[in-house]
Structures are given as C-alpha cells and as structure tokens.
Coordinates of C-alpha atoms in Angstrom, one line a residue:
X1 CA 52.9 18.8 -46.8
X2 CA 54.3 15.8 -48.9
X3 CA 56.1 14.1 -46.0
X4 CA 52.5 14.0 -44.1
X5 CA 50.6 12.1 -47.3
X6 CA 53.4 9.7 -46.9
X7 CA 53.0 9.0 -43.7
X8 CA 49.5 8.4 -44.2
X9 CA 50.1 5.8 -46.7
X10 CA 52.8 4.5 -44.8
X11 CA 50.3 4.0 -41.9
X12 CA 47.5 2.7 -44.4
X13 CA 49.9 0.3 -45.5
X14 CA 50.5 -1.1 -42.1
X15 CA 47.2 -1.2 -41.2
X16 CA 46.1 -3.4 -44.4
X17 CA 48.7 -5.7 -43.5
X18 CA 47.8 -6.5 -40.2
X19 CA 44.4 -6.6 -40.5
X20 CA 45.1 -9.0 -43.9
X21 CA 45.6 -11.7 -40.9
X22 CA 41.5 -12.1 -40.3
X23 CA 38.6 -12.9 -41.9
X24 CA 36.5 -10.5 -43.2
X25 CA 33.3 -11.7 -41.3
X26 CA 35.6 -11.0 -38.1
X27 CA 36.1 -6.9 -39.2
X28 CA 32.8 -6.3 -39.6
X29 CA 31.2 -8.6 -36.9
X30 CA 34.2 -7.0 -34.6
X31 CA 32.5 -3.1 -34.6
X32 CA 29.3 -4.3 -34.2
X33 CA 29.8 -6.4 -31.5
X34 CA 31.8 -3.3 -29.3
X35 CA 28.8 -1.6 -30.0
X36 CA 26.3 -4.0 -28.9
X37 CA 28.5 -4.1 -25.7
X38 CA 28.7 -0.5 -25.1
X39 CA 25.3 0.0 -25.6
X40 CA 24.8 -3.1 -23.3
X41 CA 27.1 -1.1 -20.7
X42 CA 25.0 2.5 -21.2
X43 CA 22.3 0.8 -19.8
X44 CA 23.6 -1.0 -17.2
X45 CA 25.1 2.2 -15.8
X46 CA 21.5 3.6 -16.1
X47 CA 19.8 1.2 -14.7
X48 CA 22.1 1.4 -11.3
X49 CA 21.7 5.1 -11.6
X50 CA 17.9 5.0 -11.7
X51 CA 17.5 2.3 -9.7
X52 CA 20.4 1.8 -7.4
X53 CA 23.1 -1.4 -7.7
X54 CA 21.5 -3.2 -4.1
X55 CA 17.8 -3.0 -6.0
X56 CA 19.2 -4.7 -8.9
X57 CA 21.2 -7.3 -6.6
X58 CA 18.0 -7.9 -4.6
X59 CA 15.8 -7.9 -8.1
X60 CA 18.3 -10.7 -9.1
X61 CA 18.1 -12.5 -5.9
X62 CA 14.0 -12.8 -6.3
X63 CA 14.8 -15.1 -9.3
X64 CA 16.6 -17.6 -7.3
X65 CA 14.4 -20.9 -6.6
X66 CA 12.3 -20.9 -3.5
X67 CA 12.6 -17.2 -2.7
X68 CA 10.3 -15.3 -4.7
X69 CA 7.2 -17.9 -2.7
X70 CA 8.5 -16.8 0.8
X71 CA 8.9 -13.0 -0.3
X72 CA 5.2 -13.5 -0.9
X73 CA 4.1 -15.2 1.9
X74 CA 5.7 -13.1 4.1
X75 CA 4.2 -9.8 1.9
X76 CA 0.6 -11.3 2.7
X77 CA 1.7 -11.3 6.8
X78 CA 2.3 -7.5 6.4
X79 CA -0.6 -6.8 4.4
X80 CA -2.8 -8.5 6.6
X81 CA -0.9 -7.2 9.6
X82 CA -1.5 -3.1 8.0
X83 CA -5.3 -4.2 7.4
X84 CA -5.6 -4.3 10.9
X85 CA -6.4 -7.9 11.2
X86 CA -8.4 -9.3 8.2
X87 CA -11.1 -8.7 5.6
X88 CA -14.2 -8.9 7.6
X89 CA -15.5 -5.6 6.7
X90 CA -14.7 -6.3 2.7
X91 CA -16.7 -9.9 3.8
X92 CA -19.7 -7.9 4.8
X93 CA -19.9 -5.4 1.6
X94 CA -22.7 -5.9 -0.6
X95 CA -22.2 -7.1 -3.7
X96 CA -25.8 -7.0 -5.7
X97 CA -28.6 -4.7 -5.7
X98 CA -31.2 -4.8 -3.8
X99 CA -34.7 -6.3 -5.2
X100 CA -36.8 -4.1 -3.7
X101 CA -35.4 -0.6 -3.1
X102 CA -35.3 0.9 -0.2
X103 CA -36.4 4.7 -1.4
X104 CA -36.1 6.9 2.0
X105 CA -35.0 3.9 3.8
X106 CA -31.7 4.5 2.7
X107 CA -30.9 7.1 4.6
X108 CA -30.9 5.1 7.8
X109 CA -28.8 3.7 6.2
X110 CA -26.4 5.8 5.6
X111 CA -26.5 6.9 9.1
X112 CA -25.7 3.6 10.2
X113 CA -22.8 3.7 7.9
X114 CA -21.5 6.9 9.2
X115 CA -21.3 6.0 12.6
X116 CA -18.9 3.4 11.9
X117 CA -16.5 6.4 10.9
X118 CA -13.9 7.3 13.7
X119 CA -14.6 10.6 15.5
X120 CA -12.4 12.6 13.6
X121 CA -13.5 16.2 15.5
X122 CA -10.6 17.7 16.3
X123 CA -8.1 14.6 16.3
X124 CA -7.0 14.2 12.5
X125 CA -4.2 16.0 11.0
X126 CA -5.4 18.3 8.1
X127 CA -8.4 15.9 6.4
X128 CA -11.0 18.2 7.9
X129 CA -10.6 22.1 7.3
X130 CA -13.8 23.6 8.8
X131 CA -14.7 24.4 12.5
X132 CA -17.7 23.3 13.9
X133 CA -20.1 20.2 13.5
X134 CA -21.2 19.0 10.0
X135 CA -24.7 20.2 10.9
X136 CA -24.4 23.7 11.7
X137 CA -22.6 26.8 9.9
X138 CA -19.8 26.5 7.6
X139 CA -20.8 23.0 6.9
X140 CA -24.4 23.7 7.0
X141 CA -24.0 26.5 4.4
X142 CA -21.9 24.5 1.5
X143 CA -24.0 21.4 1.8
X144 CA -27.0 23.2 1.0
X145 CA -25.2 25.0 -2.0
X146 CA -24.0 21.5 -2.9
X147 CA -27.5 19.9 -2.7
X148 CA -28.9 23.3 -5.2
X149 CA -26.6 22.5 -8.0
X150 CA -26.2 18.3 -7.4
X151 CA -27.8 17.3 -10.8
X152 CA -25.6 20.0 -13.0
X153 CA -22.7 19.3 -15.0
X154 CA -20.4 22.1 -16.4
X155 CA -19.2 20.0 -19.4
X156 CA -22.7 21.4 -21.0
X157 CA -21.8 24.7 -20.3
X158 CA -25.1 26.0 -22.8
X159 CA -27.4 24.5 -20.3
X160 CA -25.9 25.4 -17.1
X161 CA -24.7 28.8 -17.0
X162 CA -24.6 29.7 -13.8
X163 CA -22.1 26.7 -12.7
X164 CA -19.8 27.9 -15.4
X165 CA -19.8 31.7 -14.3
X166 CA -19.4 30.2 -10.9
X167 CA -15.9 28.0 -11.7
X168 CA -14.8 31.5 -13.9
X169 CA -15.3 33.6 -10.5
X170 CA -13.8 31.0 -8.4
X171 CA -10.3 30.9 -10.8
X172 CA -10.6 35.0 -10.8
X173 CA -10.8 34.9 -7.0
X174 CA -8.0 32.3 -6.4
X175 CA -5.9 34.1 -8.8
X176 CA -6.0 37.6 -7.4
X177 CA -5.0 36.4 -4.2
X178 CA -2.2 34.5 -5.8
X179 CA -0.3 37.5 -7.7
X180 CA -2.7 38.3 -10.7
X181 CA -3.3 41.7 -9.7
X182 CA 0.5 42.7 -10.0
X183 CA 2.3 44.2 -12.7
X184 CA 4.5 41.4 -12.8
X185 CA 2.2 38.6 -13.5
X186 CA 2.0 39.9 -17.1
X187 CA -2.2 40.4 -16.7
X188 CA -2.5 37.1 -18.3
X189 CA -3.2 34.6 -14.8
X190 CA -5.8 32.0 -16.2
X191 CA -6.9 28.2 -15.4
X192 CA -9.4 25.9 -14.4
X193 CA -11.2 24.1 -11.5
X194 CA -10.6 20.4 -10.9
X195 CA -11.3 17.8 -8.3
X196 CA -8.6 18.2 -6.1
X197 CA -4.6 18.7 -5.9
X198 CA -3.2 16.0 -8.2
X199 CA -5.5 16.6 -10.9
X200 CA -4.1 19.9 -10.5
X201 CA -0.3 19.0 -10.6
X202 CA -1.7 16.3 -13.4
X203 CA -2.7 19.2 -15.6
X204 CA 0.4 21.3 -15.2
X205 CA 2.8 18.7 -15.9
X206 CA 1.1 17.4 -18.4
X207 CA 0.6 20.9 -20.0
X208 CA 4.1 21.8 -19.2
X209 CA 5.4 18.6 -21.1
X210 CA 3.2 20.0 -24.3
X211 CA 4.4 23.7 -23.9
X212 CA 7.9 22.4 -23.8
X213 CA 7.4 20.0 -26.9
X214 CA 5.8 22.9 -28.4
X215 CA 8.7 25.5 -27.8
X216 CA 11.9 23.3 -27.8
X217 CA 10.7 20.3 -29.5
X218 CA 11.0 18.0 -26.4
X219 CA 10.3 14.5 -26.9
X220 CA 12.3 12.9 -24.2
X221 CA 11.0 14.9 -20.9
X222 CA 12.2 15.3 -17.7
X223 CA 11.4 17.1 -14.7
X224 CA 13.3 18.0 -11.6
X225 CA 11.5 17.7 -7.9
X226 CA 12.6 18.2 -4.5
X227 CA 12.4 15.0 -2.7
X228 CA 9.9 16.1 -0.4
X229 CA 7.9 17.1 -3.4
X230 CA 4.5 15.5 -3.1
X231 CA 3.7 12.1 -5.0
X232 CA 1.5 13.5 -7.1
X233 CA 4.3 14.4 -9.0
X234 CA 5.6 10.8 -9.6
X235 CA 2.0 9.9 -10.5
X236 CA 2.2 12.5 -13.2
X237 CA 5.3 10.7 -14.1
X238 CA 3.8 7.5 -14.9
X239 CA 1.1 8.3 -16.3
X240 CA 2.7 11.1 -18.7
X241 CA 6.3 9.3 -19.6
X242 CA 8.4 11.8 -17.4
X243 CA 11.3 11.0 -16.1
X244 CA 11.7 12.4 -12.5
X245 CA 15.1 13.5 -11.5
X246 CA 14.8 13.5 -7.6
X247 CA 17.0 15.7 -5.5
X248 CA 17.5 15.5 -1.9
X249 CA 16.6 18.7 0.1
X250 CA 19.3 20.4 1.7
X251 CA 20.5 20.9 5.9
X252 CA 17.2 23.4 6.2
X253 CA 15.0 20.7 4.7
X254 CA 14.4 23.1 1.7
X255 CA 14.8 22.5 -2.3
X256 CA 18.4 22.3 -3.0
X257 CA 18.6 25.2 -6.2
X258 CA 22.2 24.2 -6.7
X259 CA 20.9 20.6 -7.5
X260 CA 18.6 21.4 -9.4
X261 CA 20.4 23.2 -11.7
X262 CA 23.1 20.3 -11.9
X263 CA 20.1 18.2 -13.2
X264 CA 19.4 20.6 -15.8
X265 CA 19.7 19.4 -19.5
X266 CA 18.1 19.8 -22.8
X267 CA 15.4 17.6 -22.1
X268 CA 14.1 19.3 -19.0
X269 CA 10.8 20.7 -19.1
X270 CA 9.8 22.1 -15.8
X271 CA 11.3 22.4 -11.9
X272 CA 8.5 22.2 -8.8
X273 CA 8.9 24.3 -5.9
X274 CA 6.2 23.7 -3.3
X275 CA 5.1 26.3 -0.5
X276 CA 4.8 25.1 1.6
X277 CA 5.9 21.3 0.9
X278 CA 3.5 18.7 2.7
X279 CA 5.6 16.8 5.1
X280 CA 7.4 19.7 7.0
X281 CA 5.4 22.8 6.2
X282 CA 8.5 24.6 4.7
X283 CA 8.7 26.9 1.5
X284 CA 11.3 26.6 -0.9
X285 CA 13.3 29.3 -2.2
X286 CA 10.9 29.8 -5.4
X287 CA 12.3 33.4 -6.7
X288 CA 15.9 31.5 -6.8
X289 CA 14.0 28.1 -8.5
X290 CA 12.6 31.2 -10.8
X291 CA 15.4 32.9 -11.4
X292 CA 16.7 29.8 -12.8
X293 CA 13.4 28.8 -14.6
X294 CA 13.7 31.8 -16.6
X295 CA 17.6 31.4 -16.8
X296 CA 17.2 28.3 -18.5
X297 CA 14.3 28.9 -20.4
X298 CA 11.8 25.9 -18.6
X299 CA 8.7 25.8 -16.3
X300 CA 8.5 26.1 -12.9
X301 CA 5.2 25.0 -11.3
X302 CA 4.4 26.3 -7.7
X303 CA 2.7 23.7 -5.3
X304 CA 0.3 25.7 -3.3
X305 CA -2.0 23.1 -2.8
X306 CA -2.1 23.8 0.9
X307 CA -0.5 27.6 0.9
X308 CA -3.1 28.9 -1.4
X309 CA -5.7 29.9 1.1
X310 CA -3.3 30.6 4.2
X311 CA -0.3 32.2 2.7
X312 CA -1.7 35.2 1.0
X313 CA -3.3 35.9 4.4
X314 CA -0.7 35.2 6.8
X315 CA 1.5 37.6 4.3
X316 CA -1.3 40.7 4.8
X317 CA -1.2 39.7 9.2
X318 CA 2.5 40.2 8.8
X319 CA 4.1 37.1 9.6
X320 CA 7.2 36.6 7.3
X321 CA 6.2 34.8 4.2
X322 CA 9.0 34.8 1.8
X323 CA 7.6 35.2 -2.4
X324 CA 5.7 32.4 -3.9
X325 CA 3.2 33.4 -6.4
X326 CA 2.8 34.6 -9.8
X327 CA 4.9 37.9 -8.8
X328 CA 7.6 35.9 -8.8
X329 CA 9.4 35.9 -12.2
X330 CA 10.1 32.2 -13.9
X331 CA 6.7 31.0 -12.1
X332 CA 4.4 29.3 -14.8
X333 CA 1.9 27.4 -13.0
X334 CA 0.6 27.7 -9.8
X335 CA -2.0 24.8 -7.9
X336 CA -4.3 25.8 -5.0
X337 CA -6.8 23.5 -3.0
X338 CA -10.0 25.4 -2.4
X339 CA -11.2 22.5 -0.7
X340 CA -8.2 23.1 2.3
X341 CA -8.1 26.0 3.9
X342 CA -10.4 27.7 1.6
X343 CA -13.1 25.6 3.3
X344 CA -15.0 24.2 0.4
X345 CA -16.2 21.1 0.2
X346 CA -14.4 18.2 -0.6
X347 CA -12.9 17.6 -4.2
X348 CA -12.9 21.3 -5.6
X349 CA -8.8 22.8 -6.7
X350 CA -7.3 25.6 -9.0
X351 CA -4.6 25.2 -11.2
X352 CA -3.7 28.6 -12.4
X353 CA -1.5 29.5 -15.3
X354 CA 0.6 32.4 -16.2
X355 CA -1.2 33.1 -19.6
X356 CA -3.2 31.9 -22.0
X357 CA -0.8 30.4 -24.8
X358 CA 0.5 27.7 -21.6
X359 CA -3.0 26.7 -20.4
X360 CA -4.2 26.0 -24.3
X361 CA -1.8 23.1 -24.3
X362 CA -3.5 21.5 -21.1
X363 CA -7.1 20.9 -23.3
X364 CA -7.8 18.4 -25.3
X365 CA -9.9 18.5 -28.3
X366 CA -10.8 16.0 -30.6
X367 CA -11.9 16.3 -34.4
X368 CA -12.5 12.8 -36.2
X369 CA -15.2 11.2 -33.5
X370 CA -18.6 10.4 -35.1
X371 CA -20.2 11.7 -31.5
X372 CA -19.3 15.6 -32.9
X373 CA -16.4 18.2 -31.8
X374 CA -15.1 17.6 -29.0
X375 CA -12.9 19.8 -26.3
X376 CA -12.6 19.2 -22.3
X377 CA -10.0 21.5 -20.3
X378 CA -9.4 19.0 -17.4
X379 CA -8.8 15.4 -16.9
X380 CA -12.6 14.4 -16.0
X381 CA -15.3 14.9 -19.0
X382 CA -18.5 15.0 -16.7
X383 CA -17.8 17.4 -13.5
X384 CA -20.5 17.8 -10.3
X385 CA -21.7 21.7 -10.9
X386 CA -21.9 21.4 -7.5
X387 CA -18.5 20.8 -5.9
X388 CA -18.1 24.5 -7.9
X389 CA -21.1 25.5 -6.3
X390 CA -19.8 24.6 -3.1
X391 CA -16.5 26.0 -3.4
X392 CA -18.1 29.0 -4.7
X393 CA -20.5 29.5 -1.7
X394 CA -17.4 29.3 0.9
X395 CA -15.5 31.9 -0.6
X396 CA -18.3 34.2 -1.1
X397 CA -19.5 33.6 2.4
X398 CA -16.4 34.0 4.1
X399 CA -14.7 36.8 2.5
X400 CA -11.3 38.5 3.1
X401 CA -12.1 39.5 6.4
X402 CA -13.0 35.6 7.3
X403 CA -10.0 34.4 5.6
X404 CA -7.9 36.9 7.9
X405 CA -9.4 36.0 10.9
X406 CA -9.5 31.6 10.6
X407 CA -5.7 32.2 9.2
X408 CA -4.8 34.7 12.3
X409 CA -6.2 31.8 14.5
X410 CA -4.8 28.4 13.0
X411 CA -1.3 30.1 12.7
X412 CA -1.4 31.3 16.1
X413 CA -2.4 27.6 16.9
X414 CA 0.3 25.9 14.9
X415 CA 3.0 28.8 16.8
X416 CA 1.9 27.1 20.2
X417 CA 1.8 23.5 19.3
X418 CA 6.1 24.2 17.8
X419 CA 6.7 25.9 20.9
X420 CA 5.1 23.0 23.0
X421 CA 6.7 20.1 21.3
X422 CA 10.1 21.7 21.6
X423 CA 9.4 21.9 25.3
X424 CA 8.9 18.3 25.5
X425 CA 12.4 16.6 26.2
X426 CA 13.3 14.0 23.5
X427 CA 11.6 16.0 21.2
X428 CA 12.8 18.4 18.0
X429 CA 10.8 19.9 15.4
X430 CA 12.0 19.6 11.6
X431 CA 12.9 22.4 10.3
X432 CA 11.5 25.7 10.6
X433 CA 7.7 25.6 10.1
X434 CA 6.4 28.7 7.6
X435 CA 3.0 27.8 8.4
X436 CA 0.4 25.1 9.9
X437 CA 2.6 21.8 9.2
X438 CA 4.3 21.0 12.3
X439 CA 6.7 18.1 12.1
X440 CA 8.6 16.5 14.4
X441 CA 11.1 13.8 15.2
X442 CA 13.2 12.3 18.3
X443 CA 16.7 11.3 18.9
X444 CA 16.1 9.0 21.9
X445 CA 12.3 7.1 21.4
X446 CA 11.0 5.4 18.5
X447 CA 8.7 8.0 16.9
X448 CA 6.7 5.4 15.5
X449 CA 5.8 3.8 18.8
X450 CA 4.9 7.2 20.1
X451 CA 2.3 7.9 17.2
X452 CA 0.9 4.2 17.8
X453 CA 0.3 5.9 21.6
X454 CA -1.1 8.5 20.1
X455 CA -3.5 6.7 17.4
X456 CA -4.8 4.8 20.6
X457 CA -5.7 7.9 22.2
X458 CA -8.1 8.6 18.9
X459 CA -5.1 10.9 17.2
X460 CA -4.5 10.7 13.7
X461 CA -1.1 12.2 12.5
X462 CA 1.2 11.4 9.3
X463 CA 4.1 9.1 9.6
X464 CA 7.0 10.5 7.3
X465 CA 10.2 9.3 6.2
X466 CA 14.1 10.1 5.9
X467 CA 14.2 11.4 8.7
X468 CA 11.4 9.1 10.5
X469 CA 9.2 11.7 11.7
X470 CA 5.3 12.5 12.4
X471 CA 3.6 15.9 11.6
X472 CA 0.6 17.6 12.2
X473 CA -1.4 20.0 9.8
X474 CA -3.3 22.1 12.3
X475 CA -6.7 23.0 11.3
X476 CA -9.7 25.4 13.1
X477 CA -10.6 21.7 14.2
X478 CA -7.7 22.1 16.6
X479 CA -7.9 25.5 17.4
X480 CA -9.9 24.6 21.0
X481 CA -8.3 21.2 21.5
X482 CA -4.4 22.0 20.9
X483 CA -3.6 22.0 24.9
X484 CA -5.2 18.0 24.3
X485 CA -2.6 17.0 21.9
X486 CA 0.5 18.3 23.5
X487 CA -0.4 17.1 26.8
X488 CA -1.5 13.4 25.0
X489 CA 2.0 13.8 22.9
X490 CA 3.9 14.3 26.0
X491 CA 2.3 11.0 27.7
X492 CA 2.7 9.4 24.7
X493 CA 6.3 10.2 24.7
X494 CA 6.6 9.1 28.5
X495 CA 4.9 6.3 28.0
X496 CA 7.2 4.8 25.2
X497 CA 10.5 6.1 27.5
X498 CA 9.2 4.5 30.3
X499 CA 8.4 0.8 28.0
X500 CA 10.3 1.1 24.9
X501 CA 8.9 -1.6 22.3
X502 CA 5.7 -2.0 19.7
X503 CA 2.5 -2.1 21.5
X504 CA 0.0 -5.0 20.3
X505 CA -1.5 -4.2 17.4
X506 CA 0.7 -0.9 16.4
X507 CA 2.0 0.0 12.7
X508 CA 5.5 1.1 14.4
X509 CA 7.4 -2.2 13.4
X510 CA 6.0 -1.7 9.7
X511 CA 7.2 2.0 9.5
X512 CA 10.4 1.5 11.0
X513 CA 11.0 -1.9 8.9
X514 CA 10.0 -0.1 5.5
X515 CA 12.1 2.6 6.5
X516 CA 15.2 0.8 6.8
X517 CA 14.6 -1.6 3.7
X518 CA 17.0 -1.0 1.2
X519 CA 15.1 -2.5 -1.8
X520 CA 12.6 0.1 -1.9
X521 CA 10.8 -2.3 -5.0
X522 CA 9.6 -4.4 -2.5
X523 CA 8.5 -1.6 -0.2
X524 CA 6.2 -0.7 -3.1
X525 CA 4.9 -4.0 -4.1
X526 CA 3.6 -3.8 -0.2
X527 CA 1.4 -0.8 -1.1
X528 CA -0.2 -2.0 -4.6
X529 CA -0.9 -5.2 -2.5
X530 CA -2.3 -3.3 -0.1
X531 CA -4.3 -1.4 -2.1
X532 CA -5.3 -3.8 -4.4
X533 CA -7.2 -6.2 -1.1
X534 CA -8.5 -2.8 0.2
X535 CA -10.8 -1.6 -2.6

C-alpha cells in the first residue's frame, strides 16, 4: 500500500515537472481545444453517416463560383421537361373573382374543365378503385350520401350527432376487420377517421412519439423503417422532428428484421411494417417485427393503407395471407384507407390504436385560449362530414359479401396480370406479390422507355426506383381491360427492343438520370422546384 502511494507521488512530481515548462493558459486551452476538435470530428462523422460522403463533397462543389448558376439553369430545363413544355395552363388560370357571379351556369364551366381530364377509366394504376362510370351504381350512391351531409362538420358534435355516430361506426367496422374481435387484441381497439393515408400515418407517428416520451422519457426520438416504406413517414419525420433510420430491404424485398434490430437504441420510439408495401405489393414479416417491438417495448405501426380492405377478405377466400393485424402481439397502431379498396369517396381513412392509453396522445387540448376550451382528435379542425357519410354509405351498401366478391375479382385479375407479365420475354416480376400490386422490371430493355410507350397508349403506371421498375395497382376498373393491358405491354416491350432510346417528349431520360444521380439533394431540389412551379 505504501509502495503504491510512493509511486503515485513520484508520478505526480514528474508530471508537474514536465507541465511546468508550459504557460498556464496553454494548459487550460489544450483540453478545450481537444474537446472542440473531438466534437467537430463527431459532427462530421455523423454528417457523413446521415448524408454520405459523396453528397457532402457535391454540396461543397456547388459553392464554387459559377457552379450554382449552371446547376440552376440545368434544373430549370429539367423542370420544364417534367411539366411537358411550359406553363400555358397555369397562365390561363383565373386570378380574380368574376364581377357578376355565374350562378348555376358555373356547372357548365365545371363540365368543360372536367372534360380536359385524361380518360382514366381502366387505364390508371390505383387512383380510382370503384368500377363503372361516375353517374351510376356505387358512384352515384356515395355521391348522393356526400351531398346529403356536405354542410356538416364533426367538429360540432353537439349539432351534427349523426356524423359523429357514423364516424364511430366506420371506425368500429374497420377495427373488426383488423382483429378487434380477437382475444389477443386486448378488446380496446379505438381510432378516428382522417383525410387519407398520409394523415393516418402522421397521426400514428405523432402519437407514438408522445406516448414513448411519456412512457420512457425519450426526447430525441428515432423511428426505423424499411426503404420500401411509404414516403409519408419521411413527411412525418420532418413535421415532428424525428430521426429516420432507413433499412435496406432483404433479397425478397421485405423489411429486414435483423437490420431493424441493429438499429434499435435508447431513442427508438417505433418501427414500421407494411402490409403490403406500396412499391412491390409485398407484406413485411409483421409477426417477427411484433416480437421485436414487444421485446424492446417500442411501438409498431402497420401500414394497411392499401391492404386494409383486401387482406381480411383475401384470407377468408383462402389466399395464403400471413398475420398482419392487431391479432399480432406488438402491433400498437394501424392505418387503413377506406377510399381505396373500401370503395369510399376520396379523403377517407382510419387510424387505429391498440388501446385508449396510446390514442390519448393523438389529441391536442388547449386550455388557455380566449375562445374557450378546445380539443381536437386529428390534424384537421373542421372536417367534411359529407366524406364520413360517404364512407359509411360505402361500407354499409357493399357489406361483407360485396367486399368478398370484389376482392375475389381483383385478386384473380392480379394473378392473371402477374402470370402475363412473367410470360413476356425480357420482363420479370419483383418478389412474390401478396395482393393486388404487381411490380416488374427488365434486364433487357429500359423499363422507363417501356413506360413512355405505355403512356402514349393511355396507361398511367407508377415508376419505381432501386431497382428501376414499374407497377400496376389492380382495381375493379381493370377487371374488364386486363387483357388490353397485357397486349399493350407486350407491344411496348417489342417496340423498345426494336427501337431502343427515348421517344420525343418521354420521361425515361429524367427517370433514368434521377436514379443514377449520387446527390439525392439535387433530386430533391428538382422535385421541390417542380412542385413550386405547378401550384
């Protein structure tokens, strides 16, 4: 013990002797400078991890004289190209009220405006999910329901009790489809209607953030998503100041559970699984993600915006659908769009939670406003009661048997389209589609050039990236025209094989260049410029 104390004294004396050669100010400044350098290196490493070294180098190059001006000019060319040649439509827009109101003559103007829309019946991927024309059948029914309640607003529950009741019933019926009647769900499934899948997702993310802050004290929240997850999660991250940890999909193009596990840390508030994912129509391994969420006591949101009104019925019809709803332990919230395969009017979705304790964190309550006490369940304050009535009317009029029938028809056509694509030389289907989205690419032709030819034939497909591909989201509109689709697709592939290269006015060069561009910041700027010049 004494020897150790003597050694310590010697070391102290030696250190003091060596340090006596330096100015006291230098001794104080040195550790502070070292700390500053360490913090700078740490920030630089974090920036490289988040943005990538290439993006940082490109950002530095942009600061060079003349470079930013050149890039701005090139961006304008691309934006003009994306707008298909100009702003004539925008220049013709009305900028002031008419001096004398048009009264009922405005209907004629509306008809003229509507006539300028493209012929979308049967030609669009997704977009319109109801069969038939807009002036008859189911279309006519939900339009009538909407018009009956177009003046109502569920914000005023004391006045429009009917709308509040219809919303509660839409939520309950949707919840019943997604596991609320299963014992494993806990018996407390609750939720609200929203304006669409994006708002449902935004609310689920905001609610998970606030719930985990109250439960674990997390103040620097992070969420884990697959790179196939919908872009609405990036929007939510921007709005609610949440860090996104994006995990590459596995070889089957599904969420990589092991990759998710590696990203979990003390700031993780939630994970996201899709059933199915928008790009490829594949159901992520929800059960495995649920086990992970339960083990680490974090939230798991399941994106059923596309699948909520298909998968429950497909399962009843005997299709091999893996578990995806509240019957899975660990699932804390679900989003499901009624305005897709629920056949409701546009602007209707449902967000659901496993229990009321979680959902309470969705609400905003204000007690200090001079306008009185205020509480709102969703992002919007005033909401169109007509849309709620339209969704209620859609679900009640179609019923269980109706949804089983429509699901049977679209699933059957989806499989026929999948088989038809696989039989076209040069094309391949991405993954093994679980539902009604079929994504396909090619190692033989430029798939975006194929898309341009298809567009010239009136088809509107979704262009994807990583890998470059297209998809068609099959709806009831396609059940009578799917053979035409396959014929036109075969013809388009043959055309590109015989005459490779972009067609005049096509978007293939832009899609291709965007996919290869290492600086994603420039691609983002292009999208923002396009949007800014379009609205």
